[in-house]
Each structure stands twice: as structure tokens, then as C-alpha cells.
Amino acid sequence: MSLNCKTSGLNGRLLTRSKMRKPLRGCYSGWKWKRLFLFVWVLVVIGFGLSLFSGVFRKKMETSGTCEDNSLVLVEQFNNVSKDLLHEVASSFFESDQITTLNCTKQFGNKKSTKHEISCTLKVPDHEHNAELWGQCPVHDDKAPVVQSSSVHEKLARDDNDILKVCMWALFIIALCSPIRCLWMNRKGKMKKTEHAQSSSRSGGKWMKKLLVVFVLAGVSLSIWLFWYLNKGIQLRREETLESMCDERARMLQDQFNVSMNHVHALAILVSTFYHGKQPPAIDQETFGEYTERTSFERPLTSGVAYALRVRHFEREKFEKEHGWTIKKMETEDQDQTLAQDCDPENLDPSPVHDEYAPVILSQDTVSHIVSIDMMSGKEDRENILRARASGKGVLTSPFKLLKSNHLGVVLTFAVYKTHLLPDTTPEQRIKATVGYLGASYDVPSLVDKLLHQLASKQTIVVNVYDTTNVSAVIRMYGPEEIDTGLLHVNSLDFGDPARKHEMHCRFKQRPSLPWTAILASGGVLIITCLLGHIFYVAINRIATVEHDYREMMKLKTRAEAADVAKSQFLATVSHEIRTPMNGVLGMLQMLMDTNLDAKQLDFAQTAHSSGKDLIKLINEVLDQAKIESGRLELEAVPFELHTILDDVLSSFSTKSQEKRIELAVYVSNQLPEIVVGDPVRFKKIITNLVANSHKFTHDRGHIFVSVHLADEVTRETDMKDDMLRRILNGSKSNLACDTLSGLPVVDRKKSWENFENLSCKDSINEFGKIKILVTVEDTGVGIPIDAQSRIFMPFMQADSSPSRTYGGAGIGLSISKRLVGLMDGEIGFVSEPGTGSTFSFTAVFMKKETCSLDTVVQQCHPAISEFWGLRALVIDRKDIRAGVTRYHLQRMGISVEITSDFDSARSFLSESDSSGFAIILVDQEVWDKESGLAFLRGLKSSTKLFLLANSISPTINGEIKSANLTATFVEKPLRLSVLISCFQEKLPAGNNRVVARKPSTLGDLLRDKRILVVDDNIVNRRVAEGALKKYGAIVTCVDSGKAALERLKPPHSFHACFMDLQMPEMDGFEATRQIRRLESTFNIEIKSAEVGHWHTPILAMTADVIQATDEQCTKCGMDGFVSKPFEEEQLYSAAACFFESG
């Protein structure tokens, strides 16, 4: 009896491409020829490199995937027919000593064939005769040579050659442009030598445009053809990939099934040998079940194996008595109950009378419930059994659902013969020799799943297996519902049963992606064509394009200038029309307050005057915003003192901070120069806007702290920082309440400048003598909501824009501040936490001015501070930062300062001090305690003066001191130099070494008996100016027009100065001034011979037009100064007094 195994051969493919063509050569000579040659060679190298890389990469992927799949198949096939299998078969019979020897030999074929045979001889002793079984299984050796597919190799090679041809054609077309351009340049050179150069160049331009059109059309056509060609190649390779992968899976599926079928056939031979060939049979149910269970790993795709004995009708009674059970019928009314795994054969009906039966007598344990069931009682099973015993081959059923997995499977049936049959045995002889039937069920989905899991590219395609025996009712045995993704490849499957037909359908899982290779290649050619065409087109039409752009630019420029002029005129008109009546309102209110009013009337007048000032402030902010937007705001560059600016800010908010009981303080680092060069007005405006914003949102008992440091100072090491800055930064790290000015928590100020780009420079003073300062305004207000922080610097925007908002304002101050900071080459930022407060920081760049010492600078501003030099002062304050602020102001006066936190430590300072002792002791009101404070005050020397620092004077503390017959002076905060000087001068005795230099006020003396002419067409403005100047003793004359002023100021005249409005009917102020200067020039020429002094009357402009009326315009027409409306008394006095000498 022979055992034949059918296996399929495997083919591998490996393609190589190593062809390369020589590049084309151009016609240029010299450096032009070299440049073209290099360009062509770069394109050749890039093109060949890309094609070679893509080819090798594709071959490597195909080869690696194919080799991996083949190696798995070879290993599996070789293992499936191994010596271990045969030993496993024989091991089941070792106990009965029925097997004596098992010999296997391997026979090699010829060199060109990959098929070898493994021959095994099994010797079994018998009492009557010795039987020797042998079998041969042809397998493939993994070391055998692989046959290449020549057709596929030639096809891919032809594709590569075609691609190279396309690349060479593209390079040829590009290179062809070079001689054309060369001929055109030669032609152009010859045309220059002719007499009709202009007409020839025009005709040459037309010819070039035609050539450009032809070139572009050729390039577009080439790119379209290249896309079509490469896309076709990609589709062809995709089809070949799908075909190769599908063929590989089909071959592997057939091989897997055939190998498994061989195992079942071998089991049929074993049953024939050991059950029918032995008396008594060597195999029973227990042995068969144990054997099939132990060898189930050789049949991993079968759900069960069973053997049915052929029983004729006359043998049925005897058979049933021998086995002790009745042959049961398979088919019942409930088909599912019969096929169920847990069905009981006892509940089945006996098999009806037939000529013969096929009851199951041996079964694997997994299908033990089918024992005693007649396999021929089923219609389809009966047909398969009849075909199997007549053909002598394995027969398959149609697909049906298996018991456990519920997958579609098939049953393979082999007939078992009692004798060895020859190949030419007739069907009748085979039927006669049949003694039983061996069947095995196959799980087709599991079989295909196992196959796909062995492949690295299993996720690439979708595989479906169909039973197409009945074309009209195709059964899907494996795979999902087919979805049209483009390509479809169909392979026929041969499972060894010619009566049944099976097919494998393969599709890619996803639709093909865009053909990027074709798109990029054709797009590259198209881009090159377009670029070259664009270059030629731009060269031809450049002049026309530039002229067109120039005309459009001039139109836009005219529109922009007209819009800017209209905006400026509108703002000037609105400003003038608002400021003119406001000048009358404020002026008349001021004059009203100078009269005898009762308290209530004075309060009303002061309230109206304050409201008018607020309105003027808003108008000024809007005009400043307009100036900045129009680019007309220019910064000044004048020397100023930082300390003075901050003192002025403190003076502006001192009353408001005292009313709200807010701690307001400033500090300037000692590392900053005293004098810097910049715009003090704009710098003060920034700080004023920030302080005003903080004051508006800060409640009672909070603080506002303004500090100024070098920008580079915050990035230095700790020991190089200013002492105050070091305390502030350490306090923000520790977040302690006592480390702030008022004791309330504050935000981390470092976050306000962490996004600055130019803060951390190595040296804040560069080679041009510039210095960058950092100003920080810290408050403990309500904070800014998170959602409003992004729009805080937008003009006319507020954190709370609802109609019911708590805080007023136009929302323009921060916007102006940001723009002014930008003009000063600085940056601005903030950090805010709702409920904690906000901190704004900004940087500004100024010029450094070398000055004298601190004493000289301060003495120039305040000459009286020289009397305090050398004094010692003791500051008693629990808060270090607040004590540092007090020390900062005292050190500006040349006073040496010591700081302590309570009265006990202060007594130790006083006891340890030298004979001179402390002349001044400053105690913060928060430190004051009645018992310790009065005891400390009693122990002071008479020469030592005590000052209490408080936001507002406490009547309780004042009464305690007076009731004890002691003396202490209250100093209201915020502290500033002028307040301290006045307090110290009043309370400290004047010594011999100090000179009290109090210069009496001479306000009003400079204008006394001076004749001043006021020119204005508005009677209210004339009355305001007249009243303000008469207050200082001036003799005022008023006229209402420029012509009247021209008559009054015609030299010689008796006026000492003139205030002239700019906008007046008939003759404005500019024209009147120009004519007055012209008259004065003529008069000076006439009196020059008489040696009389030069005649020049100071003329000061008065106008509400702050947009157009600048100092430059006034100076140009001959004016000597400028006063903006609405003006105050001090403004008029200061403007006129500078032209007169005192005394």
C-alpha cells in the first residue's frame, strides 16, 4: 500500500538593475558651458539615484516578503512529513510489541529538481505471516536551487529601461534650451550692432514670446505624458504584486490542505492495517481515541476524526449484538439537534432498513457523541461515501457549519479497503473491497487564518475563499463581505476532489493611494517648465509690470495721504471746538473760586473744575493715541532726573491715596544714574497711567509700589543686585505677607517680564552710551480676570465692558502706554491674579549723561538739603521693604540711616550710639504702641526729634502723645523729598554748620506792571486770559482779530509781550505773526544807524489745535512759545515770565 503526498513547488524572484547611460553634453564654452554641464550632471545623478533607490527598495521588499513566506512553507512541509510523525504512530502500539522496527531513509533527486523522497519501512510481526509496509512522500528541500521567473524579470527590466529613456528625453529637452538661448544671445548681439536696434529688439521680443509659448506647451505635454506613463507602470506593478501575493497564498493553502489530507489518508491506512488486518483487531475505541488525541497536533485544522464500519443489512443484527447498541439514524426533524455537540445518541431513532450501513465505531474524543450513528443515513454524506469508495480518493462535502467554532468547514472522506488494490482496479472491485470509511472535518477559516498569520504582509490584502461548485449559489467559506477597492485577482484551488471547485479572491484592503511618484515626476517637469517660462516672461514684461505697480502705488499713496489728512483735520477741528469752550469753562471756574464763596459754593466750583480737568485729560489721551497712530509723535531728548519724575507722580496721587488709605511708595535703585537723556513728559505719562490704573482697582489698606532698576540688574547674581531688589525677589519666592510693602500678598513680579526678548543682556549700557531701565508698578487690587487679560492693551477696551461695571474710564491709558514704550525701544508686560493684584513692568532705553555726585545733583534741585548732611536717622518699621523706602528718601538728603523693627531694639541702638546720637527717629504708625511708644518717647534727648509716618493722622495716637505732654510730628505718606525737607526744616533746630536758605517766593513780581496784549476772536478766552494775567499784576489789553493786533504791535509800541490765538477769521495767528516780524525787521533796519536796541516783541501762541500747531510750526512763522488751551494761570505766567528778568 503506497502513500502519495502532493506538494507544490515554490519559486523566488530577484531582479537587479545596474544600467547607466552617459550624460549629454552641451554646446557652451567657458564658464557658461561649465555651469550648464554641472546642471545637467546634477539632474542625471538625481534621476538615476532616485530610480535606482526605488528599484532596489522595491526588490528588497518583494524578495524579503517572498523569502519569508517560502521559508515558513518549507519548514512546515518538512515538519509535517518527519520521522517524529511515524514514531508517534508506532508509539501507540509499543505496549503490545506489535512493531519491531521503523527505518526512514531520504533519497535525493537530480541537481535541477527540488523534489526529494523520504522512504520509511515499518515491520510488524504476525503469527501467520510478516507484513512490511512502506511509503514515500516527496518533499522539497530548502537547500535546493530556486528557479527564477524569467518572464517577470524581463518585464520589470523593460519598465526600468523605459523609465531611463523618459529621464534621458527630459534631460535632452532641457539641454536643448541651452543652444536656443545661445543662438538668441548671439542674434541679440548682432542686432545691437545694426542701425535699427530698437525695431529689431521689438521683433525679437515677439519671437521670444512665440518661442516661450511653444516651450511651455511642449513642457506641459511632456509632463502629461510622463504622468500617464508612470501611473500606468504603478498600476501594472500593483497588479503584479496582488497576483504574486494571491498566488502565493493559494499555493500555500493547497499545500497545507494536501499535507493534512495525507495525514488523514495515512490514518486510514493504519486503520486498515491494525483493525482489519489483525484478528483480533489491534485497535479499539480507547486506542483510537488516545492515538488521535496524541497525534492531533499533526492535524491542527481538523475538529475531529472518526471511522465508520461498512455493515450490510444481513450483518446488522450480529453487529448490534457485538457492540451492544443500535445503529442510529442521522437525520431527524430537528437537524440542529442531531449535529449539536451535546446531543445524546440514545435520543436518536434507529436507522431505517437499507442495503448497507456505515455506523461510527471509532472516533476521536472530541466527536465521541457520533458513535453508533449511521453516516449513510445522511443524504450528502451517503453520496460522498459512495464516491469515495468508488474512486479510491478523498472526497469533500459541501461547506457546512462546524460544531464548536460555528465556522464553515468540509468533511474529507477516505474509503478503507481490506486488501491492497492495484492502480488499475475497477470501481466495482473497489466497492467490493471496501470495509469502512474514515472521515475528518476541516475548519477552513482557521486554516486560512493560520496561513495568513505566517505571512508578514497578511494585513495588505483581503482574502476570500469560495465554494463555486454550484455557480448559481456560491458559498463564501472564508473572509468578509467583498468591498470594491479596485483590483481583484482570482485563483482556482484544488483540494484533491475534482467534483468540487473552490476559488480564492484577493483584493487590497484599501484603495490605491495617489500615484505620488508620477505626480512628483510630472509635477517636477511641469514646475521646471513653468519656472523657465516665468523667468523669460518676467524678463520680457518687467518694465511694464514695474510701471503698472508704480501707478497703482501712487494711487494708493494719494488715497492714504488724503485719508490721513482728513483724519488729522477732523481731530484738529474736534479738538479745537472742544478745547475752546472748555478753556472758558475752566478759566471762569478758576476765577469764580478766587472770589468770596461759602464752603458749599466753593465745593461745587471745585467739583466742576475737577470734572473739566478730567474731560481735558481724556481729550489729551485720545489725541495722543491719534498722534501715535499717525506717526507724528516724536520723542524729545532732554536731560532729566528720574527721582524728580517719580516725586511728581507721587504728588499727583498723594491726596487720592490718603483718601483711600492706600500705601503709595516709590523706589529708585542706587545703581541707576541720576540724570538720563530722554523724553521726561512721555516717561512720566507712562508711569502716571499705570499708577492711575492701579489706584482705580486697589481697595483700602492695600498698596501701590513703583520701583525703578537697571534692566540688567534682575539677571545678575544675588550679591550684585540692589538690596531692595534682592528683598523683593526673595519675598516673591517665599510668598510671605511680611515681605511686601503693606503686608498683603502680591503676585510674582518676575512673571511680568519673563517674556521680554531683550531683558537679559550682558551689559545694559552699550557702546553708544545707552541705558535700559526697568520700571515695575505693583498693586494689591482686585486683579484682572483671566478672560480679559488678552485684550488689556487694546484701545478703548476694559476688563469689564458691561453697562453695570464698577470702575469707569475710557480704557485708553494702557494702550497709549504700550505704544509709548514701543517708541522708547522697550517692552511692556504684566502678571495678574484675580483677588491678589497685578504687576505691570516695562523697559525704556535712555541715553546716559555723566553728572556730578549725588549731593551736587540734589542740591541743584533742592538747595536746602545741605543743612541735613551728616545727620543720623533711625527708622523703626516691622516691614523691611517699607523701611527700605524710607531709607531711600533719607539717603537722598545725605542722612545716614539705621533700621530696626521695634522699640526695644531701638533703645539698644540709642544706648550704643556715639555722642552725636540720632537727630531723627522715624516710626511707622503700625509699630506704635501706647505703653512702649510713650516710654520710648520719654527717653529721648531733647535734640532728637521723633516723626510718625502714617497714611492718615490718627487722632487717638495724637491725643495719647499730647496727654503725656510729649511732642511728635506726623508725616503723611506718600513720602517724597519736598515733604521731608519742609518737615525737617520746621522741627529741626538750625545749627552753625547748617545754613537755612529759604528763598522767598517772587511769583507775580516778574509780570507786575508789564503791558501784555491778548489776541483772540473768542470773548470768553480773552476774559480768561485777561483775568489770569491781571492776577500777577500785568496790564492786559485785548483785541479780537489779527488785523487789530497788527495795528497795535506796529513798532514802536508799549507792549512787552503778546498772547495770540492761531485760528481767527480774516487773518490767523501765523499770518499776523509773520507780518509783525516783517514790520519789526523793517523798523530794525531803520533804527540801526541810530544805535538803538533790537526791537523784538515776544509772541506766544494760544490754540486748542494740538495736532497741527506744533512748536516747529510756531517757530517757523516767528513765534517765541506755545500755550495749549485750556490753559491755567501757572501756564500763562511761566510762558511769559521767561522773557523778563527778575528784580
Tab-separated table of C-alpha atoms in Angstrom, residues 617-630 633 682 685 812 816 819-820 1106-1107:
chain	number	residue	atom	x	y	z
A	617	LYS	CA	-7.316	114.637	30.252
A	618	LEU	CA	-9.487	112.254	28.245
A	619	ILE	CA	-9.261	114.505	25.188
A	620	ASN	CA	-5.477	114.630	25.528
A	621	GLU	CA	-5.293	110.831	25.678
A	622	VAL	CA	-7.387	110.464	22.534
A	623	LEU	CA	-5.200	112.996	20.733
A	624	ASP	CA	-2.055	111.253	21.888
A	625	GLN	CA	-3.456	107.984	20.510
A	626	ALA	CA	-4.136	109.709	17.202
A	627	LYS	CA	-0.627	111.178	17.110
A	628	ILE	CA	0.938	107.794	17.729
A	629	GLU	CA	-1.172	106.074	15.080
A	630	SER	CA	-0.329	108.721	12.504
A	633	LEU	CA	4.551	111.785	17.871
A	682	ARG	CA	6.180	110.768	27.918
A	685	LYS	CA	2.847	109.769	31.338
A	812	ILE	CA	-7.124	104.027	26.551
A	816	ILE	CA	-1.087	104.639	24.961
A	819	ARG	CA	2.768	102.477	22.254
A	820	LEU	CA	4.952	104.967	24.121
A	1106	VAL	CA	-2.695	120.466	19.463
A	1107	ILE	CA	-2.500	118.219	16.408
